[in-house]
PDB file of C-alpha atoms in Angstrom:
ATOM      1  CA  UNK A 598       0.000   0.000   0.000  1.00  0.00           C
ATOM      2  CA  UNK A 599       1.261   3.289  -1.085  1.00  0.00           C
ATOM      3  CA  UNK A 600      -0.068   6.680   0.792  1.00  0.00           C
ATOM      4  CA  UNK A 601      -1.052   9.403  -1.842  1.00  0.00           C
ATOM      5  CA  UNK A 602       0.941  12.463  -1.519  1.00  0.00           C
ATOM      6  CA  UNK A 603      -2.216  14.683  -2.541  1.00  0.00           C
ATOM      7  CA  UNK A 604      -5.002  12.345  -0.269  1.00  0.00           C
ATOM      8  CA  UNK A 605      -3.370  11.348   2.988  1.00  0.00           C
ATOM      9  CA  UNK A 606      -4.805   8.692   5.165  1.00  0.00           C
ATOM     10  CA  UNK A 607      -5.527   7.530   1.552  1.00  0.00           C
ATOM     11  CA  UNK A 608      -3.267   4.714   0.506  1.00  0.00           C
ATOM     12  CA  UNK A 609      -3.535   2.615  -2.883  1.00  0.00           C
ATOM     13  CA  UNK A 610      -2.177  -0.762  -3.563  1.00  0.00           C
ATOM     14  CA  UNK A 611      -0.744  -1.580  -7.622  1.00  0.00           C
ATOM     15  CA  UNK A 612      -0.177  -4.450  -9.542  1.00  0.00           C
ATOM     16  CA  UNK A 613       2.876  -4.554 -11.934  1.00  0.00           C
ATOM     17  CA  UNK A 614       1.098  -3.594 -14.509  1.00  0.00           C
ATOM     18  CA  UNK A 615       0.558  -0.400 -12.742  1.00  0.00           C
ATOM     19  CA  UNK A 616      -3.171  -0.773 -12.525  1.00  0.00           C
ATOM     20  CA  UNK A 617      -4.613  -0.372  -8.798  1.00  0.00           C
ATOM     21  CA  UNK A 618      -6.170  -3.171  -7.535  1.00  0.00           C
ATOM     22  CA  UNK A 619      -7.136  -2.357  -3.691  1.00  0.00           C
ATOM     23  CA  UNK A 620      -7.872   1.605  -2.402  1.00  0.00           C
ATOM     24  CA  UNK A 621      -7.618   1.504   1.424  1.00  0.00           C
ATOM     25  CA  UNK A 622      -9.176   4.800   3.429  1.00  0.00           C
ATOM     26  CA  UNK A 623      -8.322   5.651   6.881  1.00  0.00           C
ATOM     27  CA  UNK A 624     -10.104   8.029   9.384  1.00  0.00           C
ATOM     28  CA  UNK A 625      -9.104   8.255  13.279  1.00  0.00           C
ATOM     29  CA  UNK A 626     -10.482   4.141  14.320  1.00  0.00           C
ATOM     30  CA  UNK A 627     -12.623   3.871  11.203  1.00  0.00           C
ATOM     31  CA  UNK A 628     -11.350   2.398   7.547  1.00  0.00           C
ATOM     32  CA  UNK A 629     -12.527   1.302   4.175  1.00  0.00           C
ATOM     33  CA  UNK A 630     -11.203  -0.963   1.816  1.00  0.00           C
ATOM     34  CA  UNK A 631     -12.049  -0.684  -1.457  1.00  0.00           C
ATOM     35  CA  UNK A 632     -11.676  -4.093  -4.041  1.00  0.00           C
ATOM     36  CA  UNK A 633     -12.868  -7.343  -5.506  1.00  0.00           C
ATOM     37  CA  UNK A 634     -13.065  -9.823  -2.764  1.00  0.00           C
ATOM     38  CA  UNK A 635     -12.535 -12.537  -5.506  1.00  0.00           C
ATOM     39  CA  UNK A 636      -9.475 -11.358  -5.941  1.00  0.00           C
ATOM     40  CA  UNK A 637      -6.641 -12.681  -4.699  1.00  0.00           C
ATOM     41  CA  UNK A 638      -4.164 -10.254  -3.787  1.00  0.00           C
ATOM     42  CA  UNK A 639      -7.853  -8.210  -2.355  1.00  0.00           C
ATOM     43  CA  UNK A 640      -7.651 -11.441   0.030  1.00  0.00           C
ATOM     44  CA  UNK A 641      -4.004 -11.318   1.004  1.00  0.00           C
ATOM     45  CA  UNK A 642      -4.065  -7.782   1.338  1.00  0.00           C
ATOM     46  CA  UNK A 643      -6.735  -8.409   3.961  1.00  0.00           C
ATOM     47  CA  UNK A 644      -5.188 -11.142   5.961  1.00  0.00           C
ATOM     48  CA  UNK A 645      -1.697  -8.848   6.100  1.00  0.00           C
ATOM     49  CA  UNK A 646      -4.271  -6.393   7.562  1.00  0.00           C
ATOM     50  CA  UNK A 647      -5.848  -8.852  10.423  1.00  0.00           C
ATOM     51  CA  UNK A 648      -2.192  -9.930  11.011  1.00  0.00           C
ATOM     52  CA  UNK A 649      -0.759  -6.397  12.195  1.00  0.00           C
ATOM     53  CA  UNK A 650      -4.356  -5.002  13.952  1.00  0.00           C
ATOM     54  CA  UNK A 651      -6.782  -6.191  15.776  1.00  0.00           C
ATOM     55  CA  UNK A 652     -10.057  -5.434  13.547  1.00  0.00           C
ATOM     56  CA  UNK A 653     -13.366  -5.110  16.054  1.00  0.00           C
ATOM     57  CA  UNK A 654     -15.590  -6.026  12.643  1.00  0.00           C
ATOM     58  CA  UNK A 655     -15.551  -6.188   8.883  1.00  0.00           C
ATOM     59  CA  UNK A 656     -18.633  -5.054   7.010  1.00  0.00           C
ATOM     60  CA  UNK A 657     -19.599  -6.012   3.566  1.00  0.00           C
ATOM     61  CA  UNK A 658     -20.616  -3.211   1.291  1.00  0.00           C
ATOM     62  CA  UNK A 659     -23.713  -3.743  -0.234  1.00  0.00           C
ATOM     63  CA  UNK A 660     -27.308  -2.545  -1.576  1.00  0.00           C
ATOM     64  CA  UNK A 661     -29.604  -4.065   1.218  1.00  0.00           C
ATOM     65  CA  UNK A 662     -27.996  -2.430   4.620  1.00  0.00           C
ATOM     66  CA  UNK A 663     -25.576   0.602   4.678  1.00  0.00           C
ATOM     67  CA  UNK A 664     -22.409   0.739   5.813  1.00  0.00           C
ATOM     68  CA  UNK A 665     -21.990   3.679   8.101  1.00  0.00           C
ATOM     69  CA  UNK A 666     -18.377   5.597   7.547  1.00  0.00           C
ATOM     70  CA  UNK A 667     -17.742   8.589   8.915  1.00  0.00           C
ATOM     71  CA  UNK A 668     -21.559   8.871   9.301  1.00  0.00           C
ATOM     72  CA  UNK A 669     -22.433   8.746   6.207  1.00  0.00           C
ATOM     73  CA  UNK A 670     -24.459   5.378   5.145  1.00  0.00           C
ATOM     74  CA  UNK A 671     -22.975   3.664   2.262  1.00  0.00           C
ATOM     75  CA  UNK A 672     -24.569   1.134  -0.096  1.00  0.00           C
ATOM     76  CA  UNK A 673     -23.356  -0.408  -3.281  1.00  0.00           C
ATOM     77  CA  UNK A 674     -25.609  -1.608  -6.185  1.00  0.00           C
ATOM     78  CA  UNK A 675     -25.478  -1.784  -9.895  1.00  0.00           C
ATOM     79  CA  UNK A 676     -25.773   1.745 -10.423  1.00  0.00           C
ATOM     80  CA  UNK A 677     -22.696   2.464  -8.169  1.00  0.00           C
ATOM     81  CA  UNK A 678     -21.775   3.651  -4.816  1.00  0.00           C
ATOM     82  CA  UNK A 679     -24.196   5.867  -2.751  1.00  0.00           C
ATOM     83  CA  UNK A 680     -23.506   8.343   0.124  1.00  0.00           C
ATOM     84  CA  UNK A 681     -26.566   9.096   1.927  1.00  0.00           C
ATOM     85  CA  UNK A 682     -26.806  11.501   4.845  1.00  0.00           C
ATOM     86  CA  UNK A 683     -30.691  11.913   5.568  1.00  0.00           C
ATOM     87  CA  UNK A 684     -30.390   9.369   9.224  1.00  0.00           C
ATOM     88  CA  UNK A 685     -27.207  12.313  10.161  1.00  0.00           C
ATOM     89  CA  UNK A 686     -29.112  14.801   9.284  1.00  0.00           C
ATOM     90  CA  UNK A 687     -32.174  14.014  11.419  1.00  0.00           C
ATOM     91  CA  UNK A 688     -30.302  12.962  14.138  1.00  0.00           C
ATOM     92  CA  UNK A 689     -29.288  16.667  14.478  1.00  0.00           C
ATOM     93  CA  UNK A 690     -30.754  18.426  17.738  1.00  0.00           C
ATOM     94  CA  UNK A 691     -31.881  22.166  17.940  1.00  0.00           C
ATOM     95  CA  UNK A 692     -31.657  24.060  21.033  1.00  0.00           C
ATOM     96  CA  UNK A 693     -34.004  27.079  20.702  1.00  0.00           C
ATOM     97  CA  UNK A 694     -32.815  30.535  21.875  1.00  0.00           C
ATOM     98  CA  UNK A 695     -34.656  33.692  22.118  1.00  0.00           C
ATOM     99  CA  UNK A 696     -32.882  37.107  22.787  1.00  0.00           C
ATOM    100  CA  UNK A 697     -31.592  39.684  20.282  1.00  0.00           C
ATOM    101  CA  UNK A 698     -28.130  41.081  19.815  1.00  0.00           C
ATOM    102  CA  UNK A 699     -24.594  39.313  20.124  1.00  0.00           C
ATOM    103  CA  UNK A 700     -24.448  35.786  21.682  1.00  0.00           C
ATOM    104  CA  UNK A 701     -23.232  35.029  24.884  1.00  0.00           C
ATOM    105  CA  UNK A 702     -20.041  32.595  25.398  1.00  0.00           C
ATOM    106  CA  UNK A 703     -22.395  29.632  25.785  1.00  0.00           C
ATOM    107  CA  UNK A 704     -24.740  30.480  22.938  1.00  0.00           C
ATOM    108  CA  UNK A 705     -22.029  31.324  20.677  1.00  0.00           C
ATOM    109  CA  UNK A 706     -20.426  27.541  21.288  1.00  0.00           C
ATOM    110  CA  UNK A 707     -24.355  26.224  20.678  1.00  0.00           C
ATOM    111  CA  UNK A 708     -24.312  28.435  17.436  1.00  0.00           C
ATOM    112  CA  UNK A 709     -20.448  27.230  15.892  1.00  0.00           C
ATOM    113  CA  UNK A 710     -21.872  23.287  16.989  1.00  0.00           C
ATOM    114  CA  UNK A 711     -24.945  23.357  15.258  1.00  0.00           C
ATOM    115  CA  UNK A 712     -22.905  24.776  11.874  1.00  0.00           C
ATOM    116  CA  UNK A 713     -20.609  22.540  12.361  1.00  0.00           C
ATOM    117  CA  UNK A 714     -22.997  19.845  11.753  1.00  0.00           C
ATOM    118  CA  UNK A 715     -24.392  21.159   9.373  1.00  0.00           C
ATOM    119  CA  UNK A 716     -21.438  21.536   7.513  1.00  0.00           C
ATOM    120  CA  UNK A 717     -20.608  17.859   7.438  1.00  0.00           C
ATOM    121  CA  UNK A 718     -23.093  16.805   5.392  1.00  0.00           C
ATOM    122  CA  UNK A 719     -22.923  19.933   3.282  1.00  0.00           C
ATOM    123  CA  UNK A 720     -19.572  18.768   2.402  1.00  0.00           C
ATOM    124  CA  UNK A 721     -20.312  15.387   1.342  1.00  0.00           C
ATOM    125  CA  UNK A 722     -24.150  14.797  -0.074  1.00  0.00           C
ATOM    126  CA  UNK A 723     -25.277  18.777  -0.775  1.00  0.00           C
ATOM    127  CA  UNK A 724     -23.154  20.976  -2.399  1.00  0.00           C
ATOM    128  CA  UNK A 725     -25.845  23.386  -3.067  1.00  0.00           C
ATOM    129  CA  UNK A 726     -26.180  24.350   0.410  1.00  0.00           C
ATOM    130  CA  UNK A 727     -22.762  24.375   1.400  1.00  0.00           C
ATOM    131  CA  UNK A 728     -22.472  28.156   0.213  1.00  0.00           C
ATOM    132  CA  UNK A 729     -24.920  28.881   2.911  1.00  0.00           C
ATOM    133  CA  UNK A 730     -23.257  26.794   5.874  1.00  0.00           C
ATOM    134  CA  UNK A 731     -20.096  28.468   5.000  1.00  0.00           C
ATOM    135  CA  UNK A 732     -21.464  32.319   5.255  1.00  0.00           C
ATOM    136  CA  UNK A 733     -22.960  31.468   8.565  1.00  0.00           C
ATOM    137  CA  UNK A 734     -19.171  29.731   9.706  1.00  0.00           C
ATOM    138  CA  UNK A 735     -17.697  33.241   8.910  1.00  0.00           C
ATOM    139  CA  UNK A 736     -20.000  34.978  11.415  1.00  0.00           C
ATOM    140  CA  UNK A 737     -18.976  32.525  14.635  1.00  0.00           C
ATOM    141  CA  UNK A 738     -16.756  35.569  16.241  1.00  0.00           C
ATOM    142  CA  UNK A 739     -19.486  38.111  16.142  1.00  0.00           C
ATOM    143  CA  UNK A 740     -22.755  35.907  16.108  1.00  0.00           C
ATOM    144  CA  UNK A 741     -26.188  37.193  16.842  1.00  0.00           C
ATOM    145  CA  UNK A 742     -29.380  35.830  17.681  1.00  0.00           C
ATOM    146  CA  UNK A 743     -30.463  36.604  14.380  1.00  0.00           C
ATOM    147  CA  UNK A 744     -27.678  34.685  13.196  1.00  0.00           C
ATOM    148  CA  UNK A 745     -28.577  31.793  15.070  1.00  0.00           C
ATOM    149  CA  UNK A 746     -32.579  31.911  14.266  1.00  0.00           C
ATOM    150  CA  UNK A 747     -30.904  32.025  10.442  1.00  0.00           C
ATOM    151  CA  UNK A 748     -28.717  29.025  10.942  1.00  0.00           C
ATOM    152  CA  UNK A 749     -31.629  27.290  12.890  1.00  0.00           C
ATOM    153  CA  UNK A 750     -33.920  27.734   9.500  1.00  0.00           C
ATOM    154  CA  UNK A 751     -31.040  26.495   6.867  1.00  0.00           C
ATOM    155  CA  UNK A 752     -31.502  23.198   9.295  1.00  0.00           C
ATOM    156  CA  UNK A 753     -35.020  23.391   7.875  1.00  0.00           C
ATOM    157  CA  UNK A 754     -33.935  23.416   4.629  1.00  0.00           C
ATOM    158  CA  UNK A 755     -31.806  20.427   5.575  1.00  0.00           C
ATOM    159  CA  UNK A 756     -34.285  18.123   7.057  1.00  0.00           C
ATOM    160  CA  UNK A 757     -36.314  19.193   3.415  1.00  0.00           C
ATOM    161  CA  UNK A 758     -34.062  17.906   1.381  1.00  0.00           C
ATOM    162  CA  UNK A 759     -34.196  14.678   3.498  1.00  0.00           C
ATOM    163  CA  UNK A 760     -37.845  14.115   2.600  1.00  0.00           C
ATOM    164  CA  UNK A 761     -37.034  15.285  -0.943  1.00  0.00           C
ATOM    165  CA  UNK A 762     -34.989  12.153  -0.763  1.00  0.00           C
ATOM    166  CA  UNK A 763     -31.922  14.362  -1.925  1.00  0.00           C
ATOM    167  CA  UNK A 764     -29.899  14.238   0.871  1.00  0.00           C
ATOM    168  CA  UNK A 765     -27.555  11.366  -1.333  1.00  0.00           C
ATOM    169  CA  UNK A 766     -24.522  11.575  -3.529  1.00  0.00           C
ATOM    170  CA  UNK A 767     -24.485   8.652  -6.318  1.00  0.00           C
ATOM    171  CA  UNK A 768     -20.697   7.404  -7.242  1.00  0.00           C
ATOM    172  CA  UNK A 769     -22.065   5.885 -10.258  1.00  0.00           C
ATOM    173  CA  UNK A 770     -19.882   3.024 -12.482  1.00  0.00           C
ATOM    174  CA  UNK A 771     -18.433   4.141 -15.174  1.00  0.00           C
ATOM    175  CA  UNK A 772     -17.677   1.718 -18.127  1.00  0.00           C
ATOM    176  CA  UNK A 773     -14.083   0.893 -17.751  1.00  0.00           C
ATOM    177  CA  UNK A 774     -13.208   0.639 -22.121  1.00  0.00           C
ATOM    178  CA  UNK A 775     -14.367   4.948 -22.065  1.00  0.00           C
ATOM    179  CA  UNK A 776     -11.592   6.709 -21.897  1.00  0.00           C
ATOM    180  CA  UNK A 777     -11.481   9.121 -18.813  1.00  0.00           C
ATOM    181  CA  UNK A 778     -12.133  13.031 -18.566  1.00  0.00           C
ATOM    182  CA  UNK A 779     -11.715  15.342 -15.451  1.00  0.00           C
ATOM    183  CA  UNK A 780     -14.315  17.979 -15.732  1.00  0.00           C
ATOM    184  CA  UNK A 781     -13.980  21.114 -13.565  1.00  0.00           C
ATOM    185  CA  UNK A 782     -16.098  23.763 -13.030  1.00  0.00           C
ATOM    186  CA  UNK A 783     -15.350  27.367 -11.271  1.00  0.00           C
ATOM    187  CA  UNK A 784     -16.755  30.937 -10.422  1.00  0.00           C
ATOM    188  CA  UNK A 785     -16.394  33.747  -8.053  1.00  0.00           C
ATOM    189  CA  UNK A 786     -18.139  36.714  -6.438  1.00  0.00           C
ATOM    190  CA  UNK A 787     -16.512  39.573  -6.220  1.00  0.00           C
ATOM    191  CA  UNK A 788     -17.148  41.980  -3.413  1.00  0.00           C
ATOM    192  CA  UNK A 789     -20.313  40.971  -2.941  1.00  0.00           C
ATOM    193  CA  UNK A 790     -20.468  39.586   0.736  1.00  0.00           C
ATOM    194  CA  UNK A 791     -21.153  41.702   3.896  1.00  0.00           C
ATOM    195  CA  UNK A 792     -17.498  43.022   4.074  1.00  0.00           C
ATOM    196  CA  UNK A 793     -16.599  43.647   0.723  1.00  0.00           C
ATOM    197  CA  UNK A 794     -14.918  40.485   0.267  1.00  0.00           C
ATOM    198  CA  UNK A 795     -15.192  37.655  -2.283  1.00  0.00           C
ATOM    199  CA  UNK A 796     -16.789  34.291  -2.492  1.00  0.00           C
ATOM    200  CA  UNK A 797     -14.848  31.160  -3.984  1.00  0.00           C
ATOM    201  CA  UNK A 798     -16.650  28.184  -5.562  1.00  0.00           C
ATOM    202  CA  UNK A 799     -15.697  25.257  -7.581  1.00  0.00           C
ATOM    203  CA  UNK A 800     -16.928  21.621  -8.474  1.00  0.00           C
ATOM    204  CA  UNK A 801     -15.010  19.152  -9.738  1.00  0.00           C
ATOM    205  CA  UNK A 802     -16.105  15.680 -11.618  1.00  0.00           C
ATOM    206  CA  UNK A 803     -15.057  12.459 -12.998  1.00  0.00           C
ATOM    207  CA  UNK A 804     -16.644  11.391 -16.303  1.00  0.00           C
ATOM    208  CA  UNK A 805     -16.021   9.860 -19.783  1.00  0.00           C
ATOM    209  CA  UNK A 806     -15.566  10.825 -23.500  1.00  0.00           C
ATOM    210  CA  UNK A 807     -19.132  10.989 -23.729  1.00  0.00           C
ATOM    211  CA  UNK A 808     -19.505  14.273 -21.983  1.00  0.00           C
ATOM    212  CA  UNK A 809     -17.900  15.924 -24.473  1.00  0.00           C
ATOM    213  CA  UNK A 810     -21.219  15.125 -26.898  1.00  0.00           C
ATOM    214  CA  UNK A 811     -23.550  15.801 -24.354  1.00  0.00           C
ATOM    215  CA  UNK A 812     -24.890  14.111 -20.969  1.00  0.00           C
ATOM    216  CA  UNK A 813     -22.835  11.530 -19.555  1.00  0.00           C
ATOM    217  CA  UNK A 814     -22.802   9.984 -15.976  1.00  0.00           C
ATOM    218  CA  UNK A 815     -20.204  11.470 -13.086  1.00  0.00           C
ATOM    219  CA  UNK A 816     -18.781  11.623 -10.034  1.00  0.00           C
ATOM    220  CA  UNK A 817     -18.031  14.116  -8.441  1.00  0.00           C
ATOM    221  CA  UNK A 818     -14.346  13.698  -6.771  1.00  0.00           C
ATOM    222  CA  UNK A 819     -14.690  17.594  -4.582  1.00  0.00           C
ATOM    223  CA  UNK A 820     -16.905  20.724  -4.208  1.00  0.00           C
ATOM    224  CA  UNK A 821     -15.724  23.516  -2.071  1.00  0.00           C
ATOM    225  CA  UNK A 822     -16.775  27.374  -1.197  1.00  0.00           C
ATOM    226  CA  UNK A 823     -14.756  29.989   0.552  1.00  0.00           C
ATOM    227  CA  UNK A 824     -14.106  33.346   1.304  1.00  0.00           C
ATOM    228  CA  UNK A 825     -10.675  34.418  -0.564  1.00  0.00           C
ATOM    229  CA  UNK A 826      -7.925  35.041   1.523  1.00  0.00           C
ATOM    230  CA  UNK A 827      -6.589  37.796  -1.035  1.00  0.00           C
ATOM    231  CA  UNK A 828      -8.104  41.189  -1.832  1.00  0.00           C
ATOM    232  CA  UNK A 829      -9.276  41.099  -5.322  1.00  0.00           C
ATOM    233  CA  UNK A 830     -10.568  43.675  -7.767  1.00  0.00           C
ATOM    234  CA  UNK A 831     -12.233  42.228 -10.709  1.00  0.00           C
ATOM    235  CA  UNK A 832     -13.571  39.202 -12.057  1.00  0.00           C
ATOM    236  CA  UNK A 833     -10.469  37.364 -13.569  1.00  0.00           C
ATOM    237  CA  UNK A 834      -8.302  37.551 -10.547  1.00  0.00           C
ATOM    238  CA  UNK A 835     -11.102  36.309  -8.430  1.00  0.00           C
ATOM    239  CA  UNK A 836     -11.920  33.548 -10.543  1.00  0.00           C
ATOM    240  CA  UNK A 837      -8.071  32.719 -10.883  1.00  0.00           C
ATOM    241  CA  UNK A 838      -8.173  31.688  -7.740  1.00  0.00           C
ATOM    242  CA  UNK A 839     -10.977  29.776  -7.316  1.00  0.00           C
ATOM    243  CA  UNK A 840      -9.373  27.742 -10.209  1.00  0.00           C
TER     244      UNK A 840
END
C-alpha cells in the first residue's frame, strides 16, 4: 500500500502492470477498503491487515444495509456507490434561543456546533447548500441571535431535502473501455459579501468521452466554497483563484 501524496490517510495498492487493484481509506479508528473480494491479492491484502491489527468487525458493502463511515451510510448496487446523509441529518438536535443582539459565550459555542454539523453533510451529499453553511461559519466571532434563528432555518432546509430524498450523492460506475475526462467547473463573487470580500466556488467531476457530446454519468471527486484570503478587484483575478 502506497499513501497518496495529494489524499493522505488515503493509501492505494498496484499491480505490476501499474493498474490499482485495492484503495484503502483511513479516518481516526474507522477504515474502508475498497476491491474485488474474488481477488486474490484483495484477500491477502486483507489477511496482512488482520495480522498487524486487531479489527473489532468487517462489514460487507452492499445494496440491502448501509455501511456507516464517517456517518455517512454507504450502499453499493449496480448503479454504483451511494452516500446518503438523511439518518445524520435528522439525528441533528436544535436548542431554541430567544434574545436579540450578540451571543453570549455559551450560545455562541451552541451556534459554531450546530454549523458545524451542518457543515458535514454539506460537504459530502449537498453541495448546493454548502455556500450557505459556510457564510454562517464566517460569522462565529461576532454571532447574533439573528444569526442563530438564520442558521436554525437552513436546518429546515436540511431536514427538506431529506424528505425530498436528496440528501444522497451517487458514485455511479463508469464503463471501464471509455476513456477518462476530469471535468472542472469554477466561479467567483466579487465583493459581494457583507465586508466587501469575495466568495470562492468550484466543483469538480469524474466522467467519460461521452460528456464531451452531451450528458454523460459522473462523479463528483470535490466541491468547495470559501471566502478568498486575497483582496481582489475584478472578475479574472477572483476567478483565478478559485481555479
Amino acid at each position: 500500500l502506497q499513501e497518496l501524496e495529494i489524499c493522505k490517510s488515503c493509501f492505494v495498492a498496484s499491480g505490476q502492470d501499474g493498474r490499482s487493484y485495492a484503495i484503502l481509506c483511513l479516518h481516526v479508528d474507522d477504515g474502508l477498503l475498497l476491491g474485488d473480494l474474488s481477488d486474490r491479492r484483495v484477500q491477502r491484502l486483507k489477511e496482512q491487515i488482520n495480522g498487524m491489527f486487531t479489527i473489532k468487525a468487517w462489514k460487507e458493502l452492499s445494496a440491502d444495509t448501509p455501511l456507516q463511515f464517517l456517518g455517512v451510510d454507504v450502499t453499493q448496487d449496480a448503479r454504483g456507490i451511494c452516500d446518503d446523509m438523511s439518518q445524520y441529518i435528522k439525528q441533528i438536535r436544535i436548542e431554541p434561543l430567544q434574545g436579540n443582539g450578540e451571543l453570549g459565550p455559551r450560545e455562541v459555542t451552541l451556534y459554531r456546533q450546530l454549523v458545524m454539523r451542518l457543515r458535514w453533510p454539506a460537504q459530502q451529499v449537498l453541495p448546493h447548500l454548502l455556500y450557505q453553511v459556510s457564510n454562517l461559519a464566517q460569522r462565529v466571532n461576532k454571532a447574533t441571535y439573528a444569526d442563530y434563528r438564520e442558521a436554525v432555518k437552513l436546518h429546515g432546509q436540511f431536514l427538506d431535502e431529506v424528505e425530498k430524498g436528496r440528501a444522497r450523492l451517487l458514485y455511479p460506475k463508469l464503463n471501464e473501455k471509455d476513456k477518462l475526462f476530469y471535468v472542472s467547473y469554477f466561479d467567483a463573487s466579487v465583493g459581494k459579501e457583507q465586508d466587501g470580500k469575495s466568495q470562492l466556488g468550484a466543483v469538480h467531476f469524474l466522467t467519460t468521452e461521452q460528456a464531451r457530446k452531451g450528458p454523460a454519468p459522473a462523479s463528483v471527486i470535490e466541491f468547495s466554497t470559501n471566502k478568498s484570503g486575497r483582496v481582489l478587484r475584478n472578475s479574472m483575478s477572483a476567478e483565478s483563484c478559485s481555479m
